[in-house]
XYZ file of C-alpha atoms in Angstrom:
692
model
C -29.491 9.288 18.968
C -32.878 9.797 18.513
C -35.206 7.266 16.392
C -37.381 9.054 14.693
C -39.291 6.535 13.335
C -39.470 4.954 16.809
C -40.674 8.065 18.230
C -43.497 8.351 15.059
C -44.782 4.895 15.989
C -44.899 5.096 19.513
C -48.329 4.448 21.141
C -48.597 8.107 22.246
C -47.552 9.881 19.432
C -50.563 7.565 17.352
C -52.900 8.900 19.862
C -52.045 12.333 19.580
C -52.635 11.819 15.978
C -56.167 10.250 15.776
C -57.095 13.200 18.246
C -55.363 15.994 15.704
C -57.072 14.220 12.649
C -60.772 13.909 14.609
C -60.849 17.910 15.714
C -59.714 18.783 12.512
C -61.946 22.056 11.477
C -61.762 21.646 7.922
C -64.958 20.221 6.160
C -64.211 19.048 3.068
C -61.938 16.164 3.924
C -63.718 15.004 6.587
C -67.329 14.534 4.925
C -65.688 12.275 2.667
C -64.808 9.738 5.552
C -66.577 10.708 8.444
C -68.474 7.606 8.208
C -65.125 5.156 8.235
C -63.688 7.712 11.348
C -66.854 6.795 13.345
C -66.695 3.317 12.782
C -62.907 3.368 14.137
C -64.048 4.931 17.487
C -65.709 2.280 18.330
C -63.000 0.237 19.443
C -60.346 3.076 19.270
C -57.465 2.128 21.631
C -57.512 -0.964 20.898
C -57.228 -0.530 17.324
C -54.368 2.196 17.742
C -52.808 -0.562 19.459
C -52.934 -3.226 16.914
C -51.672 -0.337 14.539
C -48.319 0.036 17.143
C -47.968 -3.587 16.753
C -47.622 -3.829 12.731
C -45.563 -0.609 12.854
C -43.125 -1.712 15.127
C -42.785 -5.285 13.681
C -42.684 -4.494 9.879
C -46.241 -5.830 8.689
C -47.802 -2.404 8.291
C -49.114 -2.608 4.731
C -49.965 1.155 3.116
C -52.903 1.839 0.578
C -53.506 3.241 -2.591
C -55.959 6.278 -2.016
C -58.818 7.167 -3.267
C -58.417 9.908 -6.201
C -61.358 12.234 -6.577
C -60.733 15.062 -9.114
C -62.457 19.072 -8.904
C -62.980 21.319 -11.820
C -61.136 24.214 -11.928
C -61.893 27.477 -12.822
C -59.121 27.548 -15.625
C -60.816 24.588 -16.535
C -58.238 21.766 -15.611
C -58.415 19.479 -12.672
C -57.211 19.992 -9.162
C -56.490 16.339 -7.785
C -58.029 15.322 -3.642
C -56.624 12.290 -2.243
C -58.716 10.193 0.371
C -56.351 8.013 2.407
C -57.562 5.336 4.565
C -57.950 5.463 8.149
C -54.688 3.883 9.526
C -53.040 5.462 6.562
C -54.220 8.929 8.018
C -53.105 8.104 10.797
C -49.769 7.061 10.025
C -49.088 9.806 8.109
C -50.225 12.670 10.910
C -47.799 10.423 13.544
C -44.826 11.181 10.843
C -45.678 15.100 10.832
C -46.089 14.768 14.275
C -42.658 14.242 14.431
C -41.888 16.555 11.018
C -43.606 19.638 13.603
C -41.558 19.601 16.430
C -38.369 19.786 14.743
C -39.429 22.673 12.117
C -41.650 24.558 14.511
C -38.107 26.687 15.887
C -37.050 27.097 12.656
C -40.253 28.924 11.619
C -42.262 30.200 14.424
C -40.214 33.737 14.143
C -42.259 34.491 11.251
C -45.658 33.163 12.069
C -48.551 36.042 11.559
C -45.520 38.208 10.305
C -44.483 37.107 7.218
C -46.067 33.464 7.337
C -49.569 32.873 7.836
C -51.358 29.799 6.615
C -50.218 25.985 8.314
C -49.284 27.217 11.641
C -48.621 24.359 13.925
C -50.045 24.919 16.910
C -48.034 22.865 18.875
C -48.563 19.555 21.287
C -50.230 20.810 23.844
C -52.971 21.740 21.514
C -56.685 20.794 20.793
C -56.148 21.671 16.840
C -52.924 21.099 14.807
C -53.201 24.218 13.429
C -53.442 28.104 15.051
C -57.322 29.192 13.354
C -56.869 29.660 9.869
C -59.573 32.705 9.863
C -57.610 34.286 12.677
C -54.273 34.069 10.317
C -56.113 34.929 7.032
C -57.234 37.975 8.755
C -53.933 38.977 9.973
C -52.364 38.875 6.621
C -55.082 40.445 4.751
C -54.352 43.502 7.737
C -50.472 42.931 7.432
C -50.748 43.978 3.086
C -53.459 46.522 4.487
C -50.794 48.222 6.395
C -48.320 47.841 4.331
C -50.422 49.694 2.028
C -50.839 52.092 4.102
C -46.517 52.576 4.848
C -46.368 53.665 1.113
C -46.066 50.056 -0.178
C -47.801 51.278 -3.194
C -47.055 48.453 -5.699
C -47.736 44.652 -5.540
C -46.942 41.521 -7.493
C -48.738 37.866 -6.466
C -46.333 34.617 -7.122
C -48.452 31.871 -6.952
C -46.983 28.093 -7.592
C -48.401 25.818 -10.354
C -49.720 22.450 -8.741
C -47.792 23.111 -5.569
C -48.720 20.237 -3.698
C -48.068 17.647 -7.131
C -44.779 19.058 -7.876
C -43.256 18.282 -4.912
C -40.455 16.281 -5.413
C -38.905 13.652 -2.763
C -35.632 13.816 -3.120
C -36.029 17.520 -2.588
C -38.747 16.841 0.401
C -35.462 14.562 1.377
C -33.334 17.635 1.402
C -35.433 20.014 3.552
C -35.935 16.889 6.080
C -32.465 16.369 6.596
C -31.776 19.595 6.736
C -34.194 19.341 10.500
C -31.359 16.670 11.630
C -34.373 13.526 11.087
C -32.926 10.407 9.755
C -32.243 9.176 6.664
C -34.926 5.845 7.634
C -37.635 8.313 9.070
C -37.335 10.275 5.754
C -36.751 7.302 3.344
C -40.363 5.579 4.630
C -41.818 8.379 4.780
C -41.380 8.963 0.682
C -41.367 5.178 0.143
C -45.298 6.148 2.042
C -45.815 9.145 0.110
C -45.130 7.538 -3.565
C -48.078 4.987 -2.731
C -50.568 7.525 -1.216
C -49.882 9.530 -4.541
C -50.839 7.041 -6.610
C -54.220 6.006 -7.472
C -56.278 2.546 -6.900
C -55.983 1.415 -9.914
C -55.971 -2.161 -11.179
C -51.855 -0.964 -12.823
C -50.865 1.625 -10.376
C -48.179 4.113 -11.746
C -45.603 5.061 -9.080
C -44.286 8.501 -9.183
C -41.308 10.420 -7.341
C -42.768 13.594 -6.431
C -46.165 14.743 -4.723
C -48.128 14.885 -1.092
C -51.505 13.876 -1.118
C -53.871 17.090 -1.401
C -57.009 16.796 1.277
C -55.562 15.371 4.654
C -54.542 17.097 7.260
C -50.929 16.276 7.376
C -50.081 17.877 4.373
C -50.167 21.467 4.715
C -47.265 21.015 7.427
C -45.301 19.011 4.915
C -45.227 21.266 2.445
C -44.577 24.317 4.271
C -40.956 22.756 5.314
C -40.220 22.705 1.499
C -42.147 26.438 0.945
C -39.610 27.879 3.500
C -36.768 27.738 1.284
C -38.361 31.038 -0.310
C -38.861 32.667 3.432
C -34.979 31.488 3.469
C -34.014 33.248 0.383
C -36.187 35.882 -0.128
C -37.541 37.547 3.024
C -39.035 41.239 3.797
C -36.572 43.600 3.796
C -37.086 47.444 3.962
C -37.440 48.008 0.591
C -39.689 45.326 0.275
C -42.675 43.347 2.153
C -43.013 39.776 1.411
C -46.035 37.739 2.824
C -47.177 34.040 2.071
C -50.122 32.309 3.127
C -49.264 28.327 1.987
C -47.892 28.852 -2.145
C -49.795 32.659 -2.086
C -46.906 34.996 -2.191
C -47.617 38.710 -2.116
C -45.192 41.067 -2.657
C -45.456 45.055 -1.762
C -42.740 47.413 -2.602
C -42.229 51.228 -3.250
C -41.304 51.353 -6.694
C -41.982 48.603 -9.504
C -38.180 47.873 -10.027
C -37.709 46.647 -6.554
C -40.927 44.376 -6.887
C -39.581 42.984 -10.576
C -35.955 42.614 -8.783
C -37.420 40.731 -6.222
C -39.711 38.169 -8.756
C -37.269 37.269 -10.180
C -34.970 36.057 -7.355
C -38.369 33.995 -6.529
C -38.029 32.575 -9.800
C -35.022 31.176 -9.448
C -35.536 30.167 -5.853
C -38.691 28.102 -7.346
C -36.428 26.331 -9.914
C -33.752 25.279 -7.597
C -36.144 22.924 -5.846
C -38.545 21.835 -9.172
C -41.628 24.043 -8.450
C -42.886 26.447 -10.795
C -44.779 29.747 -10.673
C -48.173 30.569 -13.142
C -46.369 32.979 -15.159
C -50.395 34.152 -16.028
C -51.111 35.294 -12.326
C -47.733 37.371 -11.610
C -49.006 40.749 -12.515
C -46.970 44.130 -11.433
C -49.708 46.718 -10.753
C -50.027 50.193 -8.595
C -52.587 49.267 -5.994
C -55.559 51.515 -6.273
C -57.614 50.026 -3.940
C -56.279 47.751 -1.560
C -59.437 45.942 -0.768
C -60.219 44.608 -3.640
C -56.288 43.488 -3.934
C -57.391 41.256 -0.780
C -60.695 40.212 -2.186
C -62.140 40.671 0.792
C -65.823 40.486 1.725
C -65.739 43.279 4.510
C -65.417 46.302 2.391
C -67.631 47.505 2.028
C -70.040 45.379 4.466
C -73.026 43.382 2.393
C -75.654 45.673 4.470
C -78.301 43.253 3.128
C -77.072 40.704 5.150
C -76.880 41.906 8.455
C -79.807 41.353 9.592
C -80.257 37.804 11.194
C -83.180 37.121 8.682
C -82.491 39.089 5.784
C -84.969 40.240 3.047
C -84.803 37.289 0.753
C -85.729 39.461 -2.497
C -82.605 41.707 -1.963
C -80.278 39.167 -1.357
C -81.830 37.546 -4.433
C -81.255 40.916 -6.273
C -77.661 41.350 -4.914
C -77.625 37.814 -6.603
C -77.901 38.836 -9.639
C -75.896 42.206 -9.935
C -72.909 40.104 -8.717
C -73.719 37.564 -12.444
C -74.107 39.966 -15.117
C -74.584 38.066 -17.762
C -74.681 34.584 -15.741
C -71.203 35.438 -15.362
C -69.569 35.962 -11.437
C -66.023 37.919 -11.152
C -66.127 38.521 -7.814
C -66.303 34.970 -6.715
C -65.306 35.020 -2.392
C -68.613 37.967 -2.455
C -70.687 36.045 -4.761
C -70.473 33.034 -2.228
C -70.642 35.107 0.620
C -73.940 36.113 -0.442
C -75.354 33.271 -1.430
C -75.056 31.935 1.887
C -77.740 33.698 2.761
C -80.497 33.064 0.247
C -83.444 30.622 0.640
C -84.197 27.646 -2.169
C -86.313 29.883 -4.604
C -87.607 28.489 -8.230
C -86.214 31.498 -10.478
C -82.719 31.811 -8.270
C -82.562 28.400 -8.655
C -83.075 28.279 -12.608
C -80.107 31.091 -13.145
C -77.796 29.249 -10.674
C -77.738 26.110 -12.849
C -77.533 28.908 -16.002
C -74.061 30.065 -14.211
C -72.767 26.308 -13.242
C -72.941 25.629 -16.855
C -70.427 28.527 -17.530
C -68.876 28.192 -14.651
C -68.969 24.456 -13.186
C -65.908 25.515 -10.623
C -68.849 26.931 -8.418
C -70.576 23.810 -8.221
C -69.851 23.674 -3.597
C -71.581 26.607 -3.321
C -74.188 26.349 -4.917
C -74.810 22.552 -4.096
C -74.864 24.168 -0.664
C -77.762 26.466 -1.456
C -79.758 23.629 -3.303
C -78.924 21.167 -0.186
C -81.227 23.811 1.571
C -83.797 22.777 -0.408
C -86.478 19.809 0.212
C -87.989 19.881 -3.308
C -87.516 21.091 -6.580
C -89.837 22.586 -8.854
C -90.661 20.941 -12.096
C -88.855 23.407 -14.516
C -85.825 23.610 -11.924
C -86.167 19.593 -11.996
C -86.203 19.840 -15.754
C -83.269 22.184 -16.283
C -81.193 20.338 -14.202
C -81.499 16.760 -15.674
C -80.709 18.442 -19.228
C -77.475 19.787 -17.702
C -76.470 16.096 -16.041
C -76.863 14.519 -19.557
C -75.637 17.639 -21.532
C -72.374 18.146 -19.551
C -70.481 15.004 -18.698
C -67.207 17.106 -18.597
C -66.095 16.936 -15.542
C -67.168 13.785 -12.991
C -67.579 15.340 -9.449
C -69.502 17.828 -10.859
C -71.949 15.587 -12.782
C -71.897 13.504 -9.525
C -72.865 16.935 -7.645
C -75.824 17.317 -9.762
C -77.362 13.582 -9.393
C -76.523 14.629 -5.527
C -78.864 17.538 -6.543
C -81.584 16.040 -7.856
C -82.054 12.517 -5.700
C -84.796 13.369 -3.453
C -85.535 16.810 -4.510
C -86.456 16.033 -8.414
C -90.108 16.287 -9.544
C -91.691 12.904 -8.975
C -92.578 13.137 -13.160
C -88.645 12.654 -13.881
C -87.886 10.346 -11.378
C -87.910 7.314 -13.376
C -86.025 9.765 -15.855
C -82.977 10.221 -13.489
C -82.782 6.343 -12.747
C -82.512 5.105 -16.309
C -79.696 7.968 -16.547
C -77.878 6.541 -13.611
C -78.185 3.142 -15.015
C -76.347 4.635 -18.228
C -73.270 6.079 -15.902
C -72.934 2.633 -14.632
C -72.563 0.876 -17.983
C -68.782 0.406 -18.349
C -67.383 2.449 -21.751
C -64.007 2.618 -23.163
C -63.234 6.450 -23.370
C -64.796 7.095 -19.861
C -63.006 7.469 -16.780
C -65.171 5.307 -13.905
C -65.261 7.872 -11.299
C -65.153 7.071 -8.061
C -67.694 10.112 -6.688
C -69.509 9.518 -10.090
C -70.005 5.898 -9.522
C -71.166 6.806 -5.862
C -73.690 8.887 -6.764
C -75.124 7.164 -9.512
C -75.205 3.216 -7.614
C -76.341 5.132 -4.478
C -79.428 6.368 -6.146
C -80.116 3.204 -7.364
C -79.645 1.201 -4.692
C -81.666 3.652 -2.356
C -84.686 3.472 -4.645
C -84.408 -0.529 -4.933
C -83.583 0.085 -8.441
C -80.970 -2.878 -9.136
C -80.691 -6.154 -9.211
C -79.611 -8.493 -6.828
C -76.231 -9.588 -8.859
C -75.982 -5.906 -9.589
C -76.377 -5.200 -5.937
C -74.032 -7.610 -5.045
C -70.803 -6.431 -7.628
C -71.252 -2.723 -6.428
C -71.287 -3.257 -2.975
C -68.748 -5.905 -2.982
C -66.306 -6.114 -5.656
C -65.913 -2.384 -6.649
C -62.221 -1.998 -7.548
C -62.257 1.246 -4.859
C -62.266 1.137 -1.145
C -63.186 4.185 -0.481
C -66.486 3.278 -2.811
C -67.002 -0.110 -0.651
C -67.129 1.892 2.282
C -70.102 4.202 1.046
C -72.479 2.382 -1.111
C -73.388 -0.361 1.668
C -74.605 2.346 3.902
C -77.180 3.165 0.914
C -78.776 -0.612 0.472
C -82.420 -0.747 2.070
C -82.574 -3.637 4.197
C -86.448 -3.582 4.228
C -86.499 -4.123 -0.164
C -83.370 -6.650 -0.234
C -84.678 -8.236 3.110
C -82.973 -9.169 5.686
C -80.869 -12.770 4.861
C -79.883 -10.734 2.095
C -78.286 -7.350 4.287
C -77.027 -9.720 6.185
C -74.945 -11.917 3.430
C -73.871 -8.423 2.266
C -72.483 -7.340 5.316
C -70.894 -10.781 6.115
C -69.240 -10.419 3.163
C -67.523 -6.871 3.651
C -66.511 -7.901 7.028
C -63.930 -10.310 4.686
C -62.727 -7.260 3.029
C -59.181 -6.926 2.534
C -59.636 -2.630 3.165
C -59.553 -2.177 6.667
C -62.438 0.571 6.008
C -64.391 -1.154 4.354
C -64.618 -3.971 6.903
C -65.476 -1.595 9.556
C -67.967 0.019 8.243
C -69.541 -3.553 8.087
C -68.866 -4.185 11.301
C -70.299 -1.034 12.694
C -73.581 -1.855 10.497
C -73.484 -5.651 12.085
C -73.672 -4.135 15.433
C -76.194 -1.555 14.724
C -78.388 -3.902 13.248
C -78.000 -6.717 15.331
C -77.001 -9.275 12.105
C -75.255 -12.430 13.187
C -71.780 -13.633 11.997
C -71.920 -16.346 9.509
C -68.843 -18.907 9.625
C -65.239 -18.541 11.110
C -63.912 -15.425 12.287
C -60.458 -16.286 10.714
C -61.229 -14.954 7.458
C -62.274 -11.360 9.104
C -60.514 -8.418 8.262
C -58.642 -8.430 11.781
C -59.624 -4.747 13.318
C -63.227 -5.523 12.318
C -63.070 -8.111 14.642
C -61.876 -6.619 17.600
C -65.034 -4.177 17.611
C -67.598 -7.682 16.507
C -65.542 -9.256 20.029
C -66.254 -5.645 21.741
C -69.885 -5.851 21.081
C -70.609 -9.602 21.565
C -71.046 -10.926 18.099
C -68.169 -12.953 18.770
C -66.864 -14.934 21.674
C -62.897 -14.369 20.767
C -60.799 -12.725 17.968
C -58.352 -15.148 15.353
C -55.119 -14.977 15.245
C -53.225 -12.276 13.154
C -52.692 -12.930 9.791
C -49.510 -13.932 8.815
C -47.069 -11.315 7.655
C -44.766 -13.903 5.947
C -47.765 -15.525 4.116
C -49.306 -12.672 2.589
C -45.989 -11.568 1.315
C -45.496 -14.602 -0.327
C -48.722 -15.167 -1.879
C -48.671 -11.691 -3.675
C -45.182 -11.840 -4.702
C -44.183 -15.921 -5.232
C -47.317 -17.611 -5.637
C -51.063 -18.383 -3.977
C -50.170 -22.090 -3.952
C -47.950 -21.176 -0.345
C -51.381 -20.546 1.293
C -51.135 -23.618 3.438
C -47.878 -22.712 4.888
C -47.491 -22.263 8.424
C -44.856 -20.046 8.840
C -44.901 -19.884 12.457
C -44.529 -23.274 13.119
C -41.846 -23.914 10.021
C -39.568 -20.831 11.996
C -40.120 -21.362 15.312
C -38.071 -18.628 17.374
C -37.186 -17.325 13.948
C -40.388 -16.209 13.061
C -40.680 -12.434 14.437
C -36.982 -11.338 13.370
C -37.989 -13.115 9.558
C -41.062 -10.400 9.131
C -39.184 -6.996 8.513
C -36.934 -8.876 6.126
C -39.959 -10.443 4.246
C -41.853 -7.387 4.137
C -38.793 -5.536 2.802
C -38.275 -8.280 0.129
C -42.237 -8.029 -1.047
C -41.092 -4.129 -1.690
C -38.069 -4.543 -2.986
C -39.714 -7.200 -5.570
C -41.108 -4.547 -8.035
C -38.627 -1.855 -7.468
C -35.030 -3.340 -7.376
C -34.306 -6.914 -8.211
C -30.429 -6.627 -7.166
C -31.323 -6.036 -3.583
C -34.343 -8.657 -4.052
C -32.140 -11.213 -4.969
C -29.582 -10.582 -2.124
C -32.488 -10.525 0.656
C -34.019 -13.432 -1.022
C -30.037 -15.128 -0.266
C -30.533 -14.314 3.261
C -34.229 -15.125 4.323
C -33.282 -18.120 2.675
C -30.618 -19.079 4.657
C -32.740 -18.460 7.857
C -35.429 -20.473 5.746
C -32.666 -23.471 5.772
C -31.132 -23.311 8.938
C -35.173 -24.109 10.462
C -35.104 -26.845 7.440
C -32.098 -28.551 8.925
C -33.379 -28.085 12.774
C -36.876 -30.092 11.368
C -34.944 -32.924 9.555
C -32.413 -34.562 10.934
C -31.847 -36.752 8.027
C -30.293 -34.066 5.828
C -27.089 -33.144 8.136
C -26.373 -30.290 10.417
C -26.397 -26.520 9.168
C -24.909 -23.500 10.189
C -26.324 -20.115 10.035
C -24.604 -17.749 7.697
C -23.167 -20.625 5.782
C -25.519 -21.177 3.382
C -22.707 -22.305 0.657
C -21.898 -24.922 2.461
C -24.548 -26.930 1.696
C -25.324 -25.671 -1.959
C -23.008 -29.085 -2.975
C -24.286 -31.323 -5.720
C -24.464 -34.838 -4.728
C -25.704 -34.267 -0.780
C -28.609 -35.445 0.861
C -29.901 -31.725 0.738
C -30.346 -31.793 -3.079
C -31.643 -35.645 -3.233
C -34.580 -35.408 -0.602
C -35.217 -31.809 -1.445
C -34.378 -31.288 -5.735
C -36.627 -27.678 -5.991
C -35.654 -25.995 -3.091
C -31.991 -27.177 -3.908
C -32.408 -26.344 -7.023
C -33.961 -22.425 -6.084
C -31.667 -21.534 -3.764
C -28.906 -22.414 -5.611
C -29.357 -20.219 -8.141
C -30.384 -17.122 -6.027
C -27.126 -17.694 -4.059
C -25.653 -17.957 -7.461
C -27.283 -14.504 -8.778
C -26.656 -13.033 -5.119
C -22.636 -13.713 -6.363
C -22.954 -12.260 -9.520
C -24.962 -8.951 -7.972
C -22.562 -5.735 -7.253
C -24.377 -5.271 -3.978
C -22.264 -8.404 -3.172
C -18.595 -8.216 -4.709
C -16.610 -6.090 -6.857
C -15.872 -9.402 -9.052
C -17.365 -12.544 -9.387
C -15.469 -15.558 -8.064
C -13.770 -17.353 -10.121
C -14.046 -16.352 -13.334
C -13.012 -12.475 -11.330
C -15.484 -10.493 -13.921
C -17.598 -7.309 -12.667
C -20.267 -7.901 -11.108
C -23.614 -6.478 -11.970
C -26.866 -5.797 -11.534
C -29.988 -7.916 -11.631
C -32.333 -7.480 -14.197
C -36.316 -7.173 -13.940
C -36.574 -10.247 -16.913
C -34.509 -12.520 -14.029
C -37.032 -12.690 -11.385
C -39.906 -14.376 -13.051
C -38.347 -17.671 -13.627
C -36.880 -17.016 -10.176
C -40.383 -16.958 -8.305
C -41.537 -19.540 -9.648
C -38.183 -21.796 -8.744
C -38.556 -20.590 -5.028
C -42.555 -21.102 -5.133
C -41.773 -24.818 -6.172
C -38.734 -24.783 -3.457
C -41.089 -23.762 -0.497
C -43.967 -25.797 -1.312
C -41.929 -28.688 -2.224
C -40.205 -28.137 1.519
C -44.081 -27.732 3.418
C -44.961 -31.305 1.989
C -41.673 -33.138 2.433
C -41.911 -32.236 6.108
C -45.612 -32.942 6.491
C -46.080 -30.746 9.326
């Protein structure tokens, strides 16, 4: 029988996952994490080896994503998820396995009916076939359908497709590909974490896949294939799908309406919802307008290598009458060849005020400018102060102004950035906006030392911490202070943050202060390779980490390796699952706690010969009151006895409790706090009494 989890987490597949992440041609996501990719690659083989070990012994722990929110044309927000580097590798590694199982079912439709997220195969340098080729073929297929007499058309778009995919629905389709239950369950457990923002109190959901990572495209295809299977093209209708954008062409309106009803039913079967406002049955008069192409008619003014900028500006004015852009595709295309000009810049800022979703191409235009005029700076600063509806948009405005703003307005921009960082009850602390404001202040030496330490070392979002240290001016704060910040970040719980710190330590030739023991393990590998430390400290104990998080920090001094001896490795996977059950399944947590206690008591009795003999698997035999175990370890006896009693009451153990013969029950969350306190006291008593 195949072991899909073992296949996903094998070293060759982890290397393949990294290769495809590194060669991902999509710039938007990589621009946010490019610095982390560079730091991870400093010691790539050792990093992947360490990740493989943690995946194999079940001690790998995923992180919550950084959530960014971009304004859409409709006025609502599009979520965007940044996964930490190891989560990206693990996600891609699991998708590699899915892709191989999925490809035989879908590839016959590639470039005929399906045109988006086309898997390129194991031997390809890239994970997907080139999207430009696929989109050109998609457009050509629609042209041919129209030329063949299919003159009625309709679009069938799905609302928030990635966010709406239910994990149970996803499991159904993955199981249909013959992937194992354990693999499907593990992926969905990870998705529930990756689709949750890194907040103090995270809210876990049972639906959604993260938008942004390379891997999500193919995973969505596993669900969207349901439309291809149940509403394919026929002699009377042409069906084309580019991701969640379905285009229908027919020779008469009745046939296309019938197919739309079928698509609607199919979408409701799998919990997805069409955007009713975009469904428009119409006769196609101009197929190029239907496709929204930029090549018909061609933009003659752009054909020379250096187009006439006056003609480019006039064309942009024509494409934005009354400061409203209707043909956004053509507008972006022409804007891409425009050089900075004061009059055009003011016009673009006015357009942004009405259509903020166009901020990315307009930002690209402004990025070509070295300085902004006095009037453009004044208008940009006014827009920054008055239009604060979208944090990503505000961050973009700061990005336009910083380094380019007219000098007399610089102090005013500094004051505004300071106000952005002030906590307000009604304002969401957006990571991208916080980074934009704080980085400008750091670059200009406009933060106090205490503010710098707080923002760089303690900001709640891991991605912000990876970025801010890169804006700290070493010459302004001094070498010792700069080294202090880097040494603090080396000990960050986030691997990504510690990696960035390690890279900067190597580049700036800073000294590592203190013992290597507290430094993030992945950062230690890079530091050792660079000669900044002589040897790496032992890996953090996953049992200890789980105990600290689940029970109490007071257990930090217990050496579980020493206590468990030969049983240490076998307990790790149990404790990692036990940690997860505490928040999700109290009944399973109690049952697994009883199993773990069985192993702990076996080790305890082996260390302490004064309390008798112990048979592993027979925990109840030592839980009789009055014996030496209770006398010497009263707190541990009480805790293990209470857990064992709860286990006998749980419906995962028996149908009825003995000796009352009452039906068993599920354990409630409200019962866990007392059990948690009792266990912590008992384990601590055990360690202190043994004196190991």
